[in-house]
XYZ file of C-alpha atoms in Angstrom:
653
model
C 108.419 87.152 115.184
C 104.995 87.486 117.050
C 101.472 87.307 115.709
C 101.167 91.154 116.625
C 100.230 93.107 113.849
C 101.444 96.180 112.035
C 98.784 98.671 114.190
C 99.844 97.416 117.361
C 103.838 97.007 116.081
C 103.475 101.025 115.490
C 101.664 101.831 118.546
C 104.809 100.070 120.423
C 107.145 102.399 118.050
C 105.367 105.141 118.898
C 105.030 104.383 122.603
C 109.119 103.891 122.669
C 109.758 107.096 120.687
C 107.267 108.932 123.269
C 109.053 107.344 126.087
C 112.317 108.481 124.848
C 111.237 112.053 124.288
C 109.862 112.049 128.156
C 113.779 110.928 129.079
C 115.506 113.687 127.147
C 112.759 116.096 128.911
C 114.126 114.874 132.094
C 117.391 115.291 130.773
C 117.089 119.117 129.999
C 114.678 119.781 133.906
C 117.797 118.319 134.964
C 120.151 120.412 133.963
C 118.317 123.985 134.294
C 117.747 122.437 138.066
C 121.408 122.485 138.336
C 122.116 125.605 136.274
C 124.181 123.662 134.074
C 122.597 124.357 131.198
C 123.073 127.023 128.327
C 121.551 128.708 125.537
C 122.994 125.945 122.822
C 122.307 122.976 124.787
C 119.171 124.078 125.244
C 118.676 124.589 121.666
C 120.043 121.190 120.388
C 117.995 119.401 123.156
C 114.529 121.587 121.828
C 115.280 120.375 118.605
C 116.208 116.736 119.096
C 113.018 116.628 120.794
C 110.796 118.703 117.834
C 112.416 116.060 115.380
C 110.933 113.207 117.711
C 107.876 114.733 117.834
C 107.546 114.914 114.074
C 108.551 111.818 113.144
C 106.726 110.229 110.628
C 106.444 106.852 109.326
C 105.799 107.308 105.650
C 104.308 104.240 104.110
C 103.477 104.647 100.092
C 100.629 101.739 98.544
C 101.145 102.123 94.540
C 98.809 99.991 92.104
C 96.667 100.661 88.377
C 93.087 101.257 88.941
C 90.704 98.148 90.163
C 94.016 96.508 91.854
C 91.835 97.145 95.500
C 94.604 99.515 96.708
C 92.156 101.930 98.805
C 90.279 98.723 100.195
C 94.087 97.410 101.345
C 94.558 100.445 103.418
C 91.405 100.708 104.747
C 91.869 96.872 105.802
C 95.424 97.278 107.365
C 94.883 100.795 108.789
C 91.521 101.589 109.318
C 89.164 98.552 110.321
C 88.850 100.022 113.576
C 86.873 102.476 112.485
C 84.317 99.716 111.476
C 83.842 101.411 108.370
C 85.580 102.369 104.956
C 87.643 105.143 105.664
C 88.610 105.415 101.608
C 86.005 104.784 99.675
C 86.670 101.310 97.646
C 84.176 100.436 94.596
C 84.860 98.957 91.081
C 86.603 101.017 88.640
C 88.793 104.137 89.635
C 88.415 105.639 93.032
C 91.644 107.437 93.616
C 92.200 109.452 90.845
C 95.133 111.637 92.038
C 98.247 111.667 94.694
C 96.597 111.253 98.014
C 98.353 112.149 101.439
C 96.916 111.015 104.420
C 98.104 112.461 107.905
C 97.155 114.118 110.809
C 98.369 117.901 111.652
C 96.898 119.021 115.137
C 97.546 123.120 113.904
C 94.474 122.576 111.368
C 91.140 121.510 111.706
C 90.087 117.918 109.714
C 89.960 118.965 106.295
C 90.423 117.387 102.592
C 92.725 119.736 100.661
C 93.095 119.695 96.831
C 95.264 121.246 94.784
C 93.320 122.209 91.149
C 95.281 120.002 87.931
C 94.973 123.457 86.331
C 98.192 123.805 88.874
C 99.880 121.860 86.416
C 100.392 124.107 83.640
C 102.793 126.149 85.546
C 106.103 124.725 86.264
C 105.750 124.946 89.805
C 105.676 121.998 92.428
C 103.526 120.338 94.892
C 105.700 121.341 97.523
C 105.584 124.484 96.703
C 102.177 124.466 96.631
C 101.571 123.208 100.266
C 102.846 126.338 101.404
C 100.143 128.752 100.227
C 96.522 127.220 101.667
C 94.701 129.695 99.380
C 95.761 128.025 96.197
C 93.871 124.398 97.502
C 90.182 123.782 97.366
C 89.390 122.949 101.241
C 86.562 120.979 102.022
C 85.632 120.535 106.487
C 85.515 116.822 107.382
C 82.799 116.174 109.743
C 84.254 113.217 111.618
C 80.951 112.729 113.767
C 79.283 111.618 110.634
C 80.146 108.891 108.679
C 77.665 110.019 105.536
C 79.235 113.261 105.450
C 82.519 111.509 105.584
C 82.411 109.054 102.824
C 80.519 112.089 100.544
C 83.459 114.122 101.053
C 86.470 111.467 100.954
C 84.308 111.052 97.226
C 85.637 114.410 96.080
C 89.001 112.900 95.832
C 87.976 110.801 92.993
C 86.442 113.704 90.883
C 87.104 113.984 87.268
C 86.571 116.449 84.416
C 86.491 116.165 80.443
C 88.437 118.359 78.824
C 90.044 118.960 75.068
C 92.484 117.132 73.777
C 94.800 120.716 73.533
C 94.192 121.492 77.807
C 94.929 117.545 78.469
C 98.450 117.892 76.783
C 98.819 121.454 78.231
C 98.628 119.481 81.829
C 101.152 116.970 80.347
C 97.994 114.341 80.884
C 97.534 113.586 77.162
C 100.350 112.856 74.677
C 99.431 112.990 70.620
C 100.256 109.640 69.325
C 100.671 107.838 72.760
C 98.817 104.123 71.938
C 97.595 103.963 75.851
C 96.549 107.849 75.403
C 93.688 107.192 72.604
C 91.889 105.017 74.523
C 91.252 107.739 76.985
C 89.229 109.791 74.788
C 85.910 110.295 74.201
C 83.422 109.601 71.161
C 83.493 113.693 71.246
C 87.283 113.555 71.082
C 87.363 115.111 74.656
C 89.623 113.590 77.262
C 88.761 112.108 81.264
C 91.277 113.866 83.526
C 91.321 114.333 87.443
C 89.856 117.396 88.391
C 92.650 117.616 91.377
C 96.358 117.205 91.225
C 96.924 116.337 94.616
C 94.801 115.819 97.953
C 96.125 115.998 101.671
C 93.243 114.204 103.854
C 94.069 115.691 107.918
C 92.305 113.009 109.673
C 92.187 112.440 113.622
C 92.834 108.772 113.414
C 94.803 107.418 116.087
C 97.797 106.392 114.003
C 97.602 109.320 111.987
C 98.295 111.277 115.371
C 101.070 108.948 116.254
C 102.827 110.288 112.887
C 101.580 107.613 110.385
C 101.247 109.220 106.900
C 99.467 106.741 104.141
C 100.324 107.932 100.617
C 97.871 106.509 97.927
C 99.152 106.542 94.614
C 96.708 106.000 91.581
C 98.790 104.241 89.046
C 101.421 104.324 86.078
C 99.643 107.589 84.644
C 100.126 109.727 87.612
C 103.480 108.869 88.172
C 104.593 109.141 85.125
C 103.135 112.772 84.571
C 103.978 113.928 87.940
C 107.555 114.263 88.519
C 107.440 114.817 91.943
C 106.287 111.170 92.865
C 109.155 109.873 90.975
C 111.998 112.157 92.756
C 110.700 112.629 96.012
C 107.336 110.972 97.362
C 108.160 107.245 96.607
C 112.052 107.283 97.115
C 111.317 108.866 100.680
C 108.878 106.471 101.414
C 109.583 103.989 104.764
C 107.989 101.323 102.526
C 106.180 100.507 99.232
C 103.669 98.589 99.019
C 102.822 97.341 95.282
C 99.456 95.762 94.449
C 98.798 93.524 91.814
C 94.984 91.706 91.637
C 94.367 88.038 91.232
C 91.602 88.770 88.809
C 94.289 90.442 85.946
C 97.771 89.228 86.609
C 100.740 91.243 86.164
C 100.110 93.928 83.136
C 101.893 95.722 80.957
C 101.336 99.098 83.039
C 102.021 97.026 86.113
C 105.162 95.767 84.557
C 105.836 99.635 83.949
C 105.167 100.682 87.286
C 107.632 97.859 88.682
C 110.294 98.630 86.313
C 110.437 102.050 86.234
C 109.405 103.499 89.683
C 109.670 100.947 92.047
C 112.808 98.233 91.181
C 115.012 101.457 90.414
C 114.886 102.819 93.963
C 118.232 102.335 95.955
C 117.870 100.178 98.667
C 117.370 96.896 96.291
C 114.247 95.215 98.093
C 114.501 96.424 101.428
C 111.163 97.705 102.381
C 109.553 96.683 99.080
C 106.758 94.327 99.546
C 104.049 93.318 96.641
C 100.308 91.867 97.197
C 98.510 89.882 95.043
C 95.232 91.168 95.860
C 91.796 89.410 95.566
C 92.083 85.979 95.965
C 89.031 85.610 97.252
C 87.990 85.259 93.508
C 89.428 81.960 93.370
C 87.489 80.717 96.570
C 85.647 78.103 94.911
C 82.892 75.776 97.103
C 83.569 72.910 94.146
C 86.983 72.890 94.658
C 88.996 71.590 97.208
C 91.147 73.126 99.748
C 94.441 71.611 97.892
C 93.494 72.897 94.577
C 92.934 76.573 95.487
C 95.959 76.788 97.438
C 97.528 74.955 93.997
C 96.084 77.895 92.140
C 96.801 80.593 94.221
C 100.653 79.292 93.978
C 100.524 79.348 90.573
C 99.225 82.633 90.561
C 102.167 83.944 93.003
C 104.879 82.260 91.126
C 103.924 83.709 87.951
C 103.701 87.306 89.430
C 107.305 86.784 90.890
C 108.922 85.579 87.790
C 107.224 88.629 85.877
C 108.292 90.790 88.699
C 112.130 89.022 88.527
C 111.632 87.939 92.509
C 111.332 85.216 94.795
C 107.936 83.594 94.988
C 108.254 84.704 98.696
C 108.328 88.222 98.171
C 104.662 87.940 96.967
C 102.125 88.195 99.332
C 98.560 86.908 98.483
C 95.621 88.509 100.110
C 91.986 89.418 100.222
C 91.781 92.982 101.504
C 87.907 93.039 101.138
C 87.877 89.660 103.056
C 90.424 90.928 105.846
C 88.286 94.109 106.399
C 84.817 92.483 106.548
C 86.970 89.862 108.869
C 88.039 92.616 111.383
C 85.306 94.696 111.368
C 82.949 91.686 112.408
C 85.433 89.757 114.320
C 85.888 86.489 112.641
C 89.353 85.319 112.976
C 88.802 81.953 110.686
C 87.957 84.485 107.329
C 90.945 86.960 108.650
C 93.199 83.961 108.962
C 92.117 82.451 105.477
C 92.468 86.243 103.968
C 96.065 85.877 104.798
C 95.749 89.490 105.742
C 98.096 88.872 109.433
C 100.778 87.527 107.023
C 101.343 90.687 105.088
C 101.183 92.766 108.176
C 103.789 90.591 109.568
C 106.157 91.221 106.524
C 105.259 95.287 106.818
C 106.258 95.269 110.081
C 109.616 93.438 110.056
C 110.438 95.862 107.093
C 109.300 98.759 108.375
C 109.644 98.976 112.049
C 112.717 98.125 112.724
C 114.535 99.899 110.084
C 112.694 103.048 111.176
C 113.336 102.590 114.960
C 117.133 101.982 113.678
C 117.364 105.005 112.282
C 115.863 107.268 115.170
C 117.655 105.215 117.417
C 121.149 105.847 115.997
C 120.629 109.626 114.898
C 119.125 110.503 118.729
C 121.927 108.190 120.337
C 124.601 109.982 118.665
C 123.157 113.803 119.254
C 122.370 112.876 123.120
C 125.456 111.248 123.735
C 127.229 114.242 122.827
C 125.560 116.174 124.582
C 125.828 114.417 127.712
C 129.338 114.198 127.225
C 129.930 117.429 127.156
C 128.300 117.697 130.237
C 129.912 115.124 131.715
C 133.202 117.349 130.541
C 132.405 120.358 132.518
C 131.357 118.873 135.751
C 134.327 117.036 135.737
C 136.508 119.968 135.035
C 134.372 122.196 137.423
C 135.281 119.008 140.106
C 139.234 118.914 138.860
C 139.370 122.601 139.830
C 137.104 122.595 143.003
C 139.715 119.727 143.808
C 142.559 122.021 143.232
C 141.125 124.734 145.406
C 140.728 122.713 148.027
C 144.555 121.276 147.927
C 145.724 124.802 147.717
C 143.608 126.192 151.066
C 144.198 123.103 152.506
C 147.667 123.317 152.479
C 147.339 127.053 153.790
C 146.629 125.664 157.148
C 148.736 126.776 159.749
C 151.043 128.783 156.961
C 151.837 132.745 157.750
C 150.710 135.658 155.564
C 153.904 135.773 153.004
C 152.469 132.241 151.965
C 149.233 133.092 151.386
C 150.559 136.280 149.550
C 152.652 133.959 147.401
C 149.252 131.562 146.592
C 147.523 134.582 145.543
C 150.620 136.106 143.314
C 150.574 132.749 141.607
C 146.888 132.277 140.830
C 147.186 135.696 139.751
C 149.474 135.003 136.768
C 147.968 131.875 136.160
C 145.009 134.283 135.310
C 146.866 136.594 133.402
C 148.517 133.217 131.349
C 144.927 132.162 130.895
C 143.451 135.986 129.477
C 146.980 135.762 127.136
C 144.987 132.502 125.522
C 141.936 133.978 125.378
C 143.150 136.487 123.091
C 143.899 132.849 121.125
C 140.925 132.098 121.548
C 139.111 135.220 120.240
C 141.239 135.017 116.871
C 140.329 131.122 116.715
C 137.030 132.442 116.826
C 137.499 134.789 114.220
C 138.892 132.460 111.527
C 135.928 129.778 112.332
C 133.290 132.181 111.604
C 135.478 132.884 108.262
C 135.885 129.528 107.557
C 131.841 128.526 108.133
C 131.467 131.726 105.996
C 133.376 129.550 103.402
C 131.555 126.828 104.086
C 128.440 128.170 103.439
C 129.551 129.608 100.440
C 129.514 126.117 98.825
C 126.693 125.239 100.997
C 124.754 127.588 101.644
C 121.119 128.345 99.857
C 122.274 131.557 98.160
C 124.482 129.614 96.110
C 121.774 126.479 95.394
C 119.433 129.227 94.396
C 121.960 130.478 91.794
C 122.396 127.617 90.515
C 119.378 126.949 89.671
C 118.641 130.332 88.344
C 121.291 129.732 85.648
C 120.474 126.608 85.097
C 116.479 127.504 84.514
C 118.002 130.451 82.185
C 120.371 128.256 80.058
C 116.808 125.712 79.337
C 115.426 128.546 78.197
C 117.794 130.308 76.052
C 118.273 126.572 74.440
C 115.066 124.462 73.604
C 116.748 121.674 71.689
C 117.802 118.316 72.762
C 121.442 119.001 72.769
C 121.519 122.358 74.889
C 118.534 120.988 77.497
C 121.173 117.872 78.172
C 123.881 120.483 78.736
C 122.018 122.344 80.906
C 120.736 119.679 83.176
C 124.004 117.778 83.080
C 125.953 121.434 84.096
C 123.576 121.736 86.894
C 124.251 118.140 88.708
C 128.242 118.824 87.976
C 127.832 122.615 90.057
C 126.535 120.518 92.617
C 128.525 118.022 92.651
C 130.926 120.476 93.345
C 129.716 122.557 95.606
C 129.337 119.486 97.891
C 132.681 118.111 97.278
C 134.301 121.492 98.156
C 131.616 121.577 101.338
C 133.738 118.321 102.694
C 136.752 119.656 102.415
C 135.855 122.891 104.517
C 134.207 120.696 106.973
C 137.597 118.866 107.001
C 139.652 121.649 107.098
C 137.604 122.892 110.084
C 137.329 120.005 111.796
C 141.225 120.008 111.628
C 141.843 123.181 113.156
C 139.512 122.788 116.093
C 141.017 119.537 117.126
C 144.595 121.145 116.914
C 143.501 124.073 119.246
C 141.776 121.840 121.705
C 145.006 119.792 122.007
C 146.661 123.232 122.815
C 144.207 124.695 125.540
C 144.897 121.244 126.619
C 148.471 121.467 126.837
C 148.148 125.447 128.017
C 145.480 125.376 130.571
C 144.464 122.156 131.245
C 141.405 121.992 129.876
C 139.504 118.497 128.885
C 140.838 117.471 125.377
C 138.051 116.894 123.186
C 137.317 115.182 119.729
C 135.384 117.233 117.287
C 132.462 115.330 115.945
C 132.115 114.019 112.384
C 129.752 115.210 109.809
C 129.567 113.652 106.248
C 128.210 115.235 102.575
C 128.189 111.747 101.745
C 124.394 111.267 101.632
C 123.861 114.714 100.093
C 126.426 113.279 97.524
C 124.202 109.751 96.879
C 121.388 111.941 97.038
C 122.402 114.071 94.179
C 123.244 110.800 92.958
C 120.105 108.947 92.567
C 118.689 112.075 91.573
C 120.560 112.472 88.690
C 120.064 108.984 87.476
C 116.535 109.312 87.768
C 116.900 112.216 85.200
C 119.353 110.074 82.998
C 116.107 107.760 82.863
C 113.537 110.134 82.514
C 115.350 112.723 79.776
C 115.659 109.434 77.162
C 112.047 109.400 77.251
C 111.360 113.121 76.277
C 114.236 112.813 73.905
C 111.047 111.282 71.538
C 108.878 114.090 71.895
C 108.367 117.116 69.285
C 110.922 120.117 70.775
C 108.038 122.217 72.023
C 106.299 119.019 74.016
C 110.040 118.535 75.510
C 111.002 121.759 76.390
C 107.832 121.808 78.618
C 107.631 118.417 80.596
C 111.879 119.067 80.841
C 111.318 122.251 82.088
C 108.496 120.655 84.783
C 110.913 117.987 85.499
C 113.413 120.535 86.399
C 111.477 122.297 88.568
C 110.453 119.199 90.704
C 114.212 118.403 90.636
C 115.176 121.487 91.617
C 112.695 121.841 94.601
C 113.947 118.520 95.818
C 117.932 119.853 95.404
C 116.560 123.007 97.395
C 115.211 121.163 100.147
C 118.180 118.651 100.379
C 120.407 121.986 100.945
C 117.699 123.295 103.245
C 118.608 120.065 105.707
C 122.181 120.283 104.265
C 122.091 124.031 105.575
C 120.660 123.148 109.100
C 122.747 120.056 109.815
C 125.887 122.300 108.812
C 124.780 125.099 111.681
C 124.201 122.529 114.288
C 127.521 120.481 113.507
C 129.305 123.866 113.661
C 128.048 125.109 117.015
C 128.283 121.326 118.514
C 132.202 121.629 117.275
C 132.685 125.149 119.201
C 130.523 124.884 121.809
C 132.442 122.640 124.320
C 135.033 124.815 124.030
C 132.915 127.832 124.626
C 131.988 126.372 127.805
C 135.177 125.323 129.015
C 136.766 128.511 128.629
C 134.130 129.960 130.273
C 134.027 127.262 133.223
C 138.033 127.846 133.884
C 137.658 131.593 133.766
C 134.809 131.629 136.169
C 137.034 128.983 138.685
C 140.105 131.023 138.355
C 138.265 134.085 139.562
C 136.676 132.522 142.537
C 140.149 130.886 143.287
C 141.481 134.209 143.300
C 138.943 136.032 145.199
C 138.508 133.236 147.789
C 142.451 133.550 148.198
C 142.111 137.287 148.578
C 139.460 137.000 150.982
C 141.362 134.988 153.414
C 144.137 137.569 153.016
C 141.865 140.236 153.918
C 140.945 138.369 156.694
C 137.041 138.610 155.775
C 136.634 135.051 155.351
C 138.439 132.371 157.512
C 140.067 129.648 155.914
C 137.853 126.926 157.809
C 134.609 128.402 156.818
C 136.245 128.794 152.470
C 137.412 125.296 153.314
C 134.515 123.784 154.454
C 132.725 125.910 151.444
C 134.643 123.968 148.592
C 133.849 120.599 150.459
C 130.876 121.162 150.000
C 130.675 122.310 146.166
C 133.142 119.223 145.799
C 130.048 116.549 147.142
C 127.743 118.372 144.944
C 129.801 118.137 141.455
C 130.135 114.097 142.773
C 126.320 113.785 143.042
C 125.760 115.837 140.100
C 127.752 113.481 138.378
C 126.517 110.622 139.912
C 122.762 111.678 138.600
C 124.381 112.171 135.054
C 125.238 108.854 135.043
C 121.510 107.810 136.083
C 120.259 110.286 133.652
C 122.731 108.434 131.097
C 121.710 105.437 131.928
C 118.033 105.861 131.429
C 118.095 107.325 128.055
C 120.003 104.496 127.029
C 117.763 102.219 128.300
C 114.699 104.356 126.676
C 116.833 104.406 123.410
C 117.408 99.977 123.296
C 114.658 98.904 120.532
C 114.787 95.659 122.394
C 112.720 96.795 125.407
C 109.745 97.833 122.404
C 110.003 93.891 121.334
C 109.940 92.793 124.896
C 106.754 94.193 124.743
C 105.360 93.627 121.589
C 106.177 89.843 122.710
C 104.096 90.157 125.891
C 101.550 91.249 124.621
């Protein structure tokens, strides 16, 4: 692997994505220029371009307080800014989950969701739709002092009584750890904010990087959205320990309950042992210091159940300082580069592979459709050329016979169109049946019924039955959807074969579409529910119901989001299944009409035979040229898709 930093790798990845978008946009322009585009193809291409433009790279940093998490984020991503973007001082600086991103549609700002919203069973994702619920603080990006002051707001706290803290799920009577948060007057210190979104026009954030800064076990354990949504959807998770504290009980809890259990095993999971500069003792030899660091690494690895090679010792503070002042020796000693390289190996290639595979499948299907259309057009033009060339030197009777033959073919095809219309009607019914199982109305009904069942029974048995019933029904809906998809695919395959045999239309295999990923995601959510429900069983009934209801609302929001994605993808798949046949039918119908009009004109002597043959020859040459240009476009897109090109640029750098 090269010595290129994570930041540079990410910039190369962004350039690769932009180059790919440019090639796809060029393909769309070519379709429009040669009038072989249609509304459906244009919509699919726009969706593909939007998906590339909105592509995000999510990196989550997880640690208990005082582990140097904010300093590590500054060192890896924001050192070029020549100052600390995130506040980093001794003690707790991040009190609520914080997202750093850039949305060009909004001015630079910090959006803060008040902690009081935790009293309602409404998720953070839902609140993001209503900006009036957030406190917005403008960011003056031209003033370092003003930015620092504004960012300190994220860490604000307030003192409340135990009842209010309990209502927000931030205090539980009888919890030994919770007792430590009590002040002398019996009040509890809680975060002022539930969630923060920092919209900052940093170059990396502009290119799609999203950084999630989480404030430790207390927030992770009491905010189900982190457990169910934000952490599982991160492309990489960096778990941070500190050399001056070692692996504490709360560190172990965070690792075992919220990170190690995530699907994908150790893929995209990195553990950092920070603050190794505390072991830099001038009175010790470099070998002795190295031995002490290795001992700490080995101890951490044993406690987390990892190999020592999976623990990365660093000094974030010294790494940041080294980058700011340009001290390469200090940067090497901080070992920050090794961590960045490991994060690059975990993050960039796997993310690029996902984007490449999704894009390759979609653009390949679209280009195949264009190729089929042009080949069908070429076949028709070739047939017409053959017919008209065969009329040279023939009398009027032969021309009349040819005209009759084409008219009969047109009538035969129009009868086939009746079958096509019948197919569209059945296809519509089958599509409706699919959405009966996978549609938004269905899942909203399941959520509503489960919510009512939970309210009607606030005891353990009833809550368990309601939640288990929810998962059972959702699983059944996805299973029925998969069966419906196969039925639609079989029907369309048979119809393609029939139209190929009856009318010579190109035979095509409908694209595949699987609900397996939705099923796996539901299994993950159910597993998370089962693990957390056991904890909730130990609570008093009223508190158990409150936290279970909050957990369910977060879970339900995630399931609804999955269904929204499934609906979009199912709708796109249904269009992709039917569109090629619709295009071929239109093309065949148009060519039959042209053939008949040509022969009629020749028969009526309004056109000469030679003029019409010359016109068809020109059309023939044009289609051949278009096919050659399409192959060049296909090669250009394939080259842009090739991740090796990005790697070559990285190595060259």
